[in-house]
């Protein structure tokens, strides 16, 4: 079977136009938009099934053998839920369905660029002299490659309309996670002039480091390694609002009622570093 026939089978007219449902061990039943499913079906995304989320940690915690594949599905799911909650609670923000989908795709693709053993590969590349190599930049490159090679541009145009190139650019900025680059490219389109740059803070937030990526991996790592997690990301989402801040921009903020929950989030992250991520045996295995 040649490549064109494979493409026709994967992207033909008989392809489902309905959301696909995945059974996730952390979040339960989750739905994925058809465009997300097209991306999931690509070889570049499927390779994440073979990349361990925690690298060598599985040799110390046997249950910690989950992969980047399921983590990316989880981030896409929580991203969609969070952005929809913001839209429901603050209609004046002007968040629409395309914004929700745009953020979900960024959450889905944010870790596309990870190599073998996840963060260990980035350390390997840095030691080999590629000091500027980062998985975020590689994720952007792979996302661009997927769109070009699999003719996904047509699918993006189908769902995003004439503004599809604008949304692709916004997705890449979300994946990259660089706030300086984001400041130069506001989240708005010619059809919708309202600036929604606060949505850049959902998937990867380098302003105050509270983001959906962190929420999923904290919950997922605890589940698979057998640790009790006191952090509740659902409560945090319910206590989130978009506010005008002193820097003249809108940011996602949290009620003072969320103080303890935020403390628990950062404490859980510290605890996982102490007992798992920086475990002496795992670090020895990394250096081997």
Coordinates of N, CA, C and O in Angstrom, one line a residue, residues 27-188:
X27 N -8.6 11.0 34.3 CA -9.8 11.9 34.1 C -11.1 11.2 33.7 O -12.1 11.8 33.6
X28 N -11.0 9.9 33.5 CA -12.2 9.2 33.2 C -12.5 9.3 31.7 O -11.5 9.3 30.8
X29 N -13.7 9.4 31.3 CA -14.1 9.4 29.9 C -13.9 10.9 29.3 O -14.4 11.8 29.9
X30 N -13.0 11.0 28.3 CA -12.7 12.3 27.8 C -13.0 12.3 26.3 O -12.8 11.3 25.6
X31 N -13.5 13.4 25.8 CA -13.8 13.5 24.3 C -12.8 14.3 23.6 O -12.2 15.3 24.2
X32 N -12.5 13.9 22.4 CA -11.5 14.6 21.6 C -12.2 15.1 20.3 O -12.9 14.3 19.6
X33 N -12.0 16.4 19.9 CA -12.5 17.0 18.7 C -12.0 16.2 17.5 O -10.8 15.7 17.5
X34 N -12.7 16.1 16.4 CA -12.2 15.4 15.2 C -10.9 15.9 14.7 O -10.1 15.1 14.3
X35 N -10.6 17.2 14.8 CA -9.3 17.7 14.3 C -8.2 17.2 15.2 O -7.1 16.9 14.7
X36 N -8.5 17.1 16.5 CA -7.5 16.5 17.4 C -7.2 15.1 17.1 O -6.1 14.6 17.2
X37 N -8.3 14.3 16.7 CA -8.1 12.9 16.4 C -7.2 12.8 15.1 O -6.4 11.8 15.0
X38 N -7.4 13.6 14.1 CA -6.5 13.6 13.0 C -5.1 13.7 13.3 O -4.2 13.1 12.8
X39 N -4.8 14.6 14.3 CA -3.4 14.8 14.7 C -2.9 13.6 15.5 O -1.8 13.1 15.3
X40 N -3.8 13.1 16.4 CA -3.4 11.9 17.2 C -3.1 10.7 16.2 O -2.2 9.9 16.6
X41 N -3.7 10.6 15.1 CA -3.5 9.5 14.2 C -2.2 9.6 13.4 O -1.9 8.6 12.7
X42 N -1.5 10.7 13.5 CA -0.3 10.8 12.7 C 0.9 10.0 13.4 O 0.9 9.8 14.6
X43 N 1.8 9.5 12.6 CA 3.0 8.8 13.2 C 3.8 9.6 14.2 O 4.3 9.0 15.2
X44 N 3.8 10.9 14.0 CA 4.6 11.8 14.9 C 4.0 11.8 16.3 O 4.7 11.8 17.3
X45 N 2.7 11.7 16.3 CA 2.0 11.7 17.6 C 2.0 10.3 18.2 O 2.2 10.1 19.4
X46 N 1.8 9.3 17.4 CA 1.8 7.9 17.9 C 3.1 7.5 18.5 O 3.1 6.6 19.4
X47 N 4.2 8.1 18.1 CA 5.5 7.8 18.7 C 5.5 8.1 20.1 O 6.3 7.5 20.9
X48 N 4.7 9.0 20.6 CA 4.6 9.3 22.1 C 4.2 8.1 22.9 O 4.5 8.1 24.1
X49 N 3.6 7.1 22.3 CA 3.2 5.9 23.0 C 4.5 5.2 23.6 O 4.4 4.4 24.6
X50 N 5.6 5.4 23.0 CA 6.8 4.7 23.3 C 7.8 5.6 24.1 O 8.9 5.2 24.4
X51 N 7.3 6.7 24.5 CA 8.2 7.7 25.3 C 7.7 7.8 26.7 O 6.6 8.3 27.0
X52 N 8.5 7.3 27.7 CA 8.1 7.2 29.1 C 8.0 8.7 29.6 O 9.0 9.5 29.4
X53 N 7.0 8.9 30.3 CA 6.8 10.3 30.9 C 7.9 10.6 31.9 O 8.4 11.7 32.0
X54 N 8.3 9.5 32.7 CA 9.2 9.7 33.8 C 10.6 9.2 33.5 O 11.4 9.0 34.5
X55 N 10.9 8.9 32.3 CA 12.2 8.4 32.0 C 12.6 7.1 32.7 O 11.9 6.1 32.7
X56 N 13.7 7.2 33.5 CA 14.2 6.0 34.2 C 13.5 5.7 35.5 O 13.8 4.8 36.2
X57 N 12.6 6.6 35.9 CA 11.9 6.4 37.2 C 11.2 5.1 37.3 O 10.9 4.6 38.4
X58 N 10.8 4.4 36.2 CA 10.1 3.2 36.2 C 10.9 2.1 36.8 O 10.4 1.1 37.3
X59 N 12.3 2.2 36.9 CA 13.2 1.2 37.5 C 13.1 1.3 39.0 O 13.6 0.4 39.7
X60 N 12.6 2.5 39.5 CA 12.5 2.6 41.0 C 11.0 2.5 41.4 O 10.7 1.8 42.4
X61 N 10.1 3.1 40.6 CA 8.7 3.0 40.8 C 8.1 2.3 39.6 O 7.8 2.9 38.6
X62 N 7.9 0.9 39.7 CA 7.4 0.1 38.6 C 6.2 0.6 37.9 O 5.9 0.4 36.7
X63 N 5.3 1.3 38.7 CA 4.0 1.7 38.2 C 4.2 3.0 37.3 O 3.3 3.4 36.6
X64 N 5.3 3.7 37.5 CA 5.6 4.9 36.7 C 6.0 4.7 35.3 O 7.0 5.3 34.9
X65 N 5.3 3.9 34.6 CA 5.7 3.6 33.2 C 4.7 4.2 32.2 O 4.6 3.7 31.0
X66 N 4.0 5.2 32.6 CA 3.0 5.9 31.7 C 3.8 6.7 30.7 O 5.0 7.0 30.9
X67 N 3.1 7.1 29.6 CA 3.8 7.7 28.5 C 3.4 9.2 28.2 O 2.4 9.6 28.8
X68 N 4.1 9.8 27.4 CA 3.8 11.2 26.9 C 2.4 11.2 26.2 O 1.7 12.2 26.1
X69 N 2.1 10.1 25.5 CA 0.9 10.0 24.8 C -0.3 10.3 25.6 O -1.1 11.2 25.3
X70 N -0.5 9.6 26.7 CA -1.6 9.8 27.6 C -1.6 11.1 28.3 O -2.6 11.7 28.6
X71 N -0.4 11.6 28.6 CA -0.3 12.9 29.3 C -0.8 14.0 28.3 O -1.5 14.9 28.7
X72 N -0.4 13.9 27.0 CA -0.9 14.9 26.1 C -2.4 14.9 25.9 O -3.1 15.9 25.8
X73 N -3.0 13.7 25.9 CA -4.5 13.6 25.9 C -5.1 14.3 27.1 O -6.1 15.0 27.0
X74 N -4.5 14.0 28.3 CA -5.0 14.6 29.5 C -4.9 16.1 29.5 O -5.8 16.8 29.9
X75 N -3.8 16.7 29.0 CA -3.6 18.1 29.0 C -4.6 18.8 28.0 O -5.2 19.8 28.3
X76 N -4.8 18.1 26.9 CA -5.8 18.6 25.9 C -7.2 18.6 26.5 O -8.0 19.6 26.4
X77 N -7.5 17.6 27.3 CA -8.9 17.5 27.9 C -9.1 18.6 29.0 O -10.1 19.3 28.9
X78 N -8.1 18.7 29.9 CA -8.2 19.8 30.9 C -8.3 21.2 30.3 O -9.0 22.0 30.8
X79 N -7.5 21.4 29.3 CA -7.4 22.7 28.6 C -8.8 23.0 28.1 O -9.3 24.2 28.3
X80 N -9.5 22.1 27.4 CA -10.8 22.4 26.9 C -11.8 22.7 28.0 O -12.6 23.6 27.9
X81 N -11.8 21.9 29.1 CA -12.7 22.1 30.2 C -12.4 23.5 30.9 O -13.4 24.2 31.2
X82 N -11.1 23.8 31.1 CA -10.8 25.1 31.7 C -11.2 26.3 30.9 O -11.9 27.3 31.4
X83 N -10.9 26.3 29.6 CA -11.3 27.4 28.7 C -12.8 27.6 28.6 O -13.3 28.7 28.6
X84 N -13.5 26.5 28.6 CA -15.0 26.5 28.5 C -15.6 27.1 29.8 O -16.5 27.8 29.8
X85 N -14.9 26.8 31.0 CA -15.4 27.3 32.2 C -15.2 28.8 32.3 O -16.0 29.5 32.8
X86 N -14.0 29.3 31.8 CA -13.8 30.7 31.7 C -14.8 31.4 30.8 O -15.3 32.5 31.2
X87 N -15.2 30.8 29.7 CA -16.2 31.3 28.8 C -17.5 31.4 29.5 O -18.2 32.4 29.3
X88 N -17.9 30.4 30.2 CA -19.2 30.3 30.8 C -19.3 31.3 32.0 O -20.4 32.0 32.1
X89 N -18.3 31.5 32.7 CA -18.3 32.4 33.9 C -18.1 33.9 33.5 O -18.6 34.7 34.2
X90 N -17.4 34.1 32.4 CA -17.2 35.5 32.0 C -17.4 35.6 30.5 O -16.5 35.7 29.6
X91 N -18.7 35.7 30.1 CA -19.1 35.8 28.7 C -18.5 37.0 28.0 O -18.3 37.0 26.8
X92 N -18.2 38.1 28.8 CA -17.7 39.3 28.2 C -16.2 39.1 27.6 O -15.8 40.0 26.9
X93 N -15.6 38.0 27.9 CA -14.2 37.8 27.4 C -14.2 37.5 25.9 O -13.2 37.7 25.3
X94 N -15.4 37.1 25.4 CA -15.5 36.8 24.0 C -14.9 35.5 23.5 O -14.5 35.4 22.3
X95 N -14.7 34.6 24.4 CA -14.1 33.3 24.0 C -15.1 32.5 23.2 O -16.3 32.4 23.6
X96 N -14.6 32.0 22.0 CA -15.5 31.3 21.2 C -15.0 29.9 21.0 O -14.0 29.5 21.5
X97 N -15.8 29.1 20.2 CA -15.4 27.7 20.0 C -14.1 27.5 19.4 O -13.4 26.5 19.7
X98 N -13.7 28.4 18.5 CA -12.4 28.3 17.8 C -11.3 28.5 18.8 O -10.2 27.9 18.7
X99 N -11.5 29.4 19.7 CA -10.5 29.6 20.8 C -10.3 28.4 21.6 O -9.2 28.0 22.0
X100 N -11.4 27.7 22.0 CA -11.3 26.5 22.8 C -10.6 25.4 22.0 O -9.7 24.8 22.5
X101 N -10.9 25.2 20.7 CA -10.2 24.2 19.9 C -8.7 24.5 19.7 O -7.9 23.7 19.8
X102 N -8.4 25.8 19.5 CA -7.1 26.3 19.4 C -6.2 25.9 20.6 O -5.1 25.4 20.5
X103 N -6.8 26.2 21.8 CA -6.1 25.9 23.0 C -5.9 24.4 23.2 O -4.9 23.9 23.7
X104 N -7.0 23.6 22.9 CA -6.9 22.2 23.0 C -5.8 21.5 22.2 O -5.1 20.6 22.6
X105 N -5.7 22.0 20.9 CA -4.7 21.5 20.0 C -3.3 21.8 20.6 O -2.4 21.0 20.5
X106 N -3.1 23.0 21.1 CA -1.8 23.3 21.7 C -1.5 22.4 22.9 O -0.4 21.9 23.1
X107 N -2.5 22.1 23.7 CA -2.3 21.2 24.8 C -2.0 19.8 24.4 O -1.2 19.1 24.9
X108 N -2.6 19.4 23.3 CA -2.4 18.1 22.7 C -1.0 17.9 22.2 O -0.3 16.9 22.3
X109 N -0.5 19.0 21.6 CA 0.8 18.9 20.9 C 2.0 19.5 21.7 O 3.1 19.6 21.1
X110 N 1.8 19.9 22.9 CA 2.8 20.6 23.6 C 4.1 19.8 23.9 O 5.2 20.3 24.1
X111 N 4.0 18.5 23.9 CA 5.1 17.6 24.2 C 5.5 16.7 23.0 O 6.2 15.7 23.2
X112 N 5.1 17.1 21.8 CA 5.4 16.4 20.6 C 6.9 16.2 20.4 O 7.4 15.2 19.9
X113 N 7.7 17.1 20.9 CA 9.2 17.2 20.6 C 10.0 16.4 21.6 O 11.2 16.4 21.4
X114 N 9.4 15.7 22.6 CA 10.2 14.9 23.5 C 10.9 13.8 22.8 O 10.3 13.1 21.9
X115 N 12.1 13.5 23.2 CA 12.9 12.4 22.7 C 12.8 11.2 23.7 O 12.1 11.2 24.7
X116 N 13.6 10.1 23.4 CA 13.6 9.0 24.3 C 13.9 9.3 25.8 O 14.7 10.2 26.1
X117 N 13.1 8.8 26.7 CA 13.2 9.0 28.1 C 12.9 10.5 28.5 O 13.4 11.0 29.5
X118 N 12.2 11.2 27.7 CA 11.6 12.5 28.0 C 12.8 13.5 28.3 O 13.6 13.7 27.5
X119 N 12.8 14.1 29.5 CA 13.7 15.1 29.8 C 15.1 14.7 29.8 O 16.1 15.5 29.6
X120 N 15.4 13.4 30.0 CA 16.7 12.9 29.9 C 17.3 13.1 28.6 O 18.5 13.4 28.4
X121 N 16.5 13.0 27.5 CA 17.0 13.3 26.2 C 17.5 14.7 26.0 O 18.5 15.0 25.3
X122 N 16.7 15.6 26.6 CA 17.1 17.1 26.5 C 18.5 17.3 27.2 O 19.3 18.0 26.6
X123 N 18.7 16.7 28.3 CA 20.0 16.8 29.0 C 21.1 16.2 28.1 O 22.2 16.7 28.0
X124 N 20.8 15.0 27.5 CA 21.8 14.4 26.6 C 22.1 15.3 25.4 O 23.3 15.5 25.1
X125 N 21.1 15.9 24.8 CA 21.4 16.9 23.7 C 22.2 18.1 24.1 O 23.1 18.5 23.4
X126 N 21.9 18.6 25.3 CA 22.6 19.7 25.8 C 24.1 19.4 26.1 O 25.0 20.2 25.8
X127 N 24.3 18.2 26.6 CA 25.7 17.7 26.9 C 26.5 17.5 25.6 O 27.7 17.5 25.6
X128 N 25.8 17.2 24.5 CA 26.4 16.9 23.2 C 26.7 18.2 22.5 O 27.2 18.2 21.3
X129 N 26.5 19.4 23.2 CA 26.9 20.6 22.6 C 25.7 21.4 22.0 O 25.9 22.6 21.6
X130 N 24.5 20.9 22.1 CA 23.3 21.6 21.6 C 22.6 22.3 22.8 O 21.6 21.9 23.2
X131 N 23.3 23.3 23.3 CA 22.9 23.9 24.5 C 21.5 24.6 24.4 O 20.8 24.7 25.4
X132 N 21.1 25.0 23.2 CA 19.9 25.7 23.0 C 18.7 24.7 22.6 O 17.6 25.2 22.3
X133 N 19.0 23.4 22.5 CA 18.0 22.5 22.1 C 16.9 22.3 23.2 O 17.2 22.1 24.4
X134 N 15.7 22.6 22.9 CA 14.6 22.4 23.9 C 13.4 21.7 23.2 O 13.1 21.8 22.0
X135 N 12.8 20.9 24.0 CA 11.7 20.0 23.5 C 10.5 20.9 23.0 O 9.8 20.5 22.1
X136 N 10.3 22.1 23.6 CA 9.3 23.0 23.2 C 9.5 23.4 21.7 O 8.5 23.4 20.9
X137 N 10.7 23.8 21.4 CA 11.0 24.2 20.0 C 10.8 23.0 19.0 O 10.4 23.2 17.9
X138 N 11.3 21.9 19.5 CA 11.1 20.7 18.6 C 9.6 20.3 18.4 O 9.2 19.8 17.4
X139 N 8.8 20.6 19.5 CA 7.4 20.3 19.4 C 6.8 21.2 18.3 O 5.9 20.8 17.5
X140 N 7.2 22.5 18.3 CA 6.7 23.4 17.2 C 7.1 22.9 15.8 O 6.3 22.9 14.9
X141 N 8.4 22.5 15.7 CA 8.9 22.0 14.4 C 8.1 20.7 14.0 O 7.7 20.6 12.8
X142 N 7.8 19.8 14.9 CA 7.1 18.6 14.5 C 5.6 19.0 14.2 O 5.0 18.3 13.3
X143 N 5.1 19.9 14.9 CA 3.7 20.4 14.6 C 3.6 20.9 13.1 O 2.7 20.6 12.4
X144 N 4.6 21.7 12.8 CA 4.7 22.3 11.4 C 4.9 21.2 10.4 O 4.2 21.2 9.3
X145 N 5.7 20.2 10.7 CA 5.9 19.0 9.8 C 4.7 18.2 9.6 O 4.4 17.8 8.5
X146 N 3.9 18.0 10.7 CA 2.7 17.2 10.6 C 1.7 17.9 9.6 O 1.1 17.3 8.8
X147 N 1.6 19.2 9.8 CA 0.6 20.0 8.9 C 1.0 19.9 7.5 O 0.2 19.7 6.6
X148 N 2.3 20.0 7.2 CA 2.8 20.0 5.8 C 2.7 18.6 5.2 O 2.2 18.4 4.1
X149 N 3.2 17.6 5.9 CA 3.3 16.3 5.4 C 2.0 15.6 5.3 O 1.7 14.8 4.3
X150 N 1.1 15.8 6.2 CA -0.2 15.1 6.2 C -1.3 15.9 5.6 O -2.5 15.5 5.8
X151 N -1.0 17.0 5.0 CA -2.0 17.9 4.4 C -3.1 18.2 5.4 O -4.3 18.3 5.0
X152 N -2.7 18.4 6.6 CA -3.7 18.8 7.6 C -4.1 20.3 7.5 O -5.1 20.7 8.1
X153 N -3.4 21.0 6.6 CA -3.9 22.4 6.4 C -5.3 22.5 5.9 O -6.1 23.4 6.3
X154 N -5.7 21.5 5.1 CA -7.1 21.5 4.6 C -8.0 21.3 5.7 O -9.1 21.8 5.8
X155 N -7.7 20.4 6.7 CA -8.5 20.2 7.9 C -8.6 21.4 8.7 O -9.7 21.7 9.3
X156 N -7.5 22.1 8.9 CA -7.5 23.3 9.7 C -8.3 24.4 9.0 O -9.1 25.1 9.7
X157 N -8.2 24.5 7.7 CA -9.1 25.4 7.0 C -10.5 25.1 7.1 O -11.4 25.9 7.2
X158 N -10.8 23.8 7.1 CA -12.2 23.3 7.3 C -12.8 23.7 8.6 O -14.0 24.2 8.6
X159 N -12.1 23.6 9.7 CA -12.6 23.9 11.0 C -12.4 25.4 11.4 O -13.2 25.9 12.1
X160 N -11.3 26.0 11.0 CA -11.0 27.4 11.4 C -11.4 28.4 10.4 O -11.4 29.6 10.7
X161 N -11.7 28.0 9.2 CA -12.1 28.9 8.1 C -10.9 29.7 7.6 O -9.7 29.3 7.6
X162 N -11.2 30.9 7.1 CA -10.1 31.8 6.5 C -9.0 32.2 7.4 O -8.0 32.6 7.0
X163 N -9.3 32.1 8.7 CA -8.3 32.5 9.7 C -7.4 31.4 10.2 O -6.7 31.5 11.2
X164 N -7.4 30.3 9.4 CA -6.7 29.1 9.9 C -5.2 29.3 10.1 O -4.6 28.8 11.1
X165 N -4.6 30.1 9.3 CA -3.1 30.4 9.4 C -2.8 31.2 10.7 O -1.8 31.0 11.3
X166 N -3.8 32.1 11.0 CA -3.6 32.9 12.3 C -3.7 32.0 13.5 O -2.9 32.1 14.4
X167 N -4.6 31.0 13.5 CA -4.8 30.1 14.6 C -3.6 29.1 14.7 O -3.2 28.8 15.8
X168 N -3.0 28.7 13.5 CA -1.9 27.9 13.6 C -0.7 28.6 14.2 O 0.0 28.0 15.0
X169 N -0.5 29.9 13.9 CA 0.5 30.7 14.5 C 0.3 30.8 16.0 O 1.3 30.7 16.8
X170 N -0.9 31.0 16.5 CA -1.3 31.1 17.9 C -1.0 29.8 18.6 O -0.5 29.8 19.7
X171 N -1.3 28.7 17.9 CA -1.0 27.3 18.5 C 0.5 27.2 18.7 O 0.9 26.7 19.8
X172 N 1.3 27.6 17.8 CA 2.7 27.4 17.9 C 3.3 28.3 19.0 O 4.2 27.8 19.8
X173 N 2.7 29.4 19.2 CA 3.2 30.3 20.4 C 2.8 29.7 21.7 O 3.5 29.8 22.7
X174 N 1.6 29.0 21.8 CA 1.3 28.4 23.0 C 2.2 27.2 23.3 O 2.6 27.0 24.5
X175 N 2.6 26.5 22.3 CA 3.5 25.3 22.5 C 4.9 25.8 22.9 O 5.5 25.2 23.8
X176 N 5.3 26.9 22.3 CA 6.7 27.4 22.5 C 6.9 27.9 24.0 O 7.9 27.7 24.6
X177 N 5.8 28.5 24.5 CA 5.9 28.8 25.9 C 6.7 30.0 26.3 O 7.1 30.3 27.4
X178 N 7.1 30.8 25.3 CA 7.9 32.0 25.5 C 7.0 33.3 25.6 O 6.4 33.7 24.6
X179 N 7.0 33.9 26.7 CA 6.1 35.0 26.9 C 6.5 36.2 26.1 O 5.7 37.0 25.7
X180 N 7.8 36.4 25.8 CA 8.3 37.5 25.0 C 7.7 37.4 23.6 O 7.3 38.4 23.0
X181 N 7.8 36.2 23.1 CA 7.2 36.0 21.7 C 5.7 36.2 21.7 O 5.2 36.8 20.7
X182 N 5.0 35.8 22.7 CA 3.6 35.9 22.8 C 3.2 37.4 22.9 O 2.2 37.8 22.3
X183 N 4.0 38.2 23.6 CA 3.6 39.6 23.7 C 3.7 40.3 22.4 O 3.0 41.3 22.2
X184 N 4.5 39.8 21.4 CA 4.6 40.4 20.1 C 3.4 40.0 19.2 O 3.2 40.5 18.1
X185 N 2.7 38.9 19.6 CA 1.6 38.4 18.8 C 0.4 38.1 19.6 O 0.2 37.1 20.2
X186 N -0.5 39.2 19.8 CA -1.7 39.0 20.6 C -2.6 38.0 20.0 O -2.6 37.7 18.8
X187 N -3.4 37.4 20.9 CA -4.4 36.4 20.6 C -5.6 37.0 20.0 O -6.6 37.3 20.7
X188 N -5.6 37.4 18.8 CA -6.8 38.0 18.1 C -6.7 37.8 16.6 O -5.6 37.6 16.1

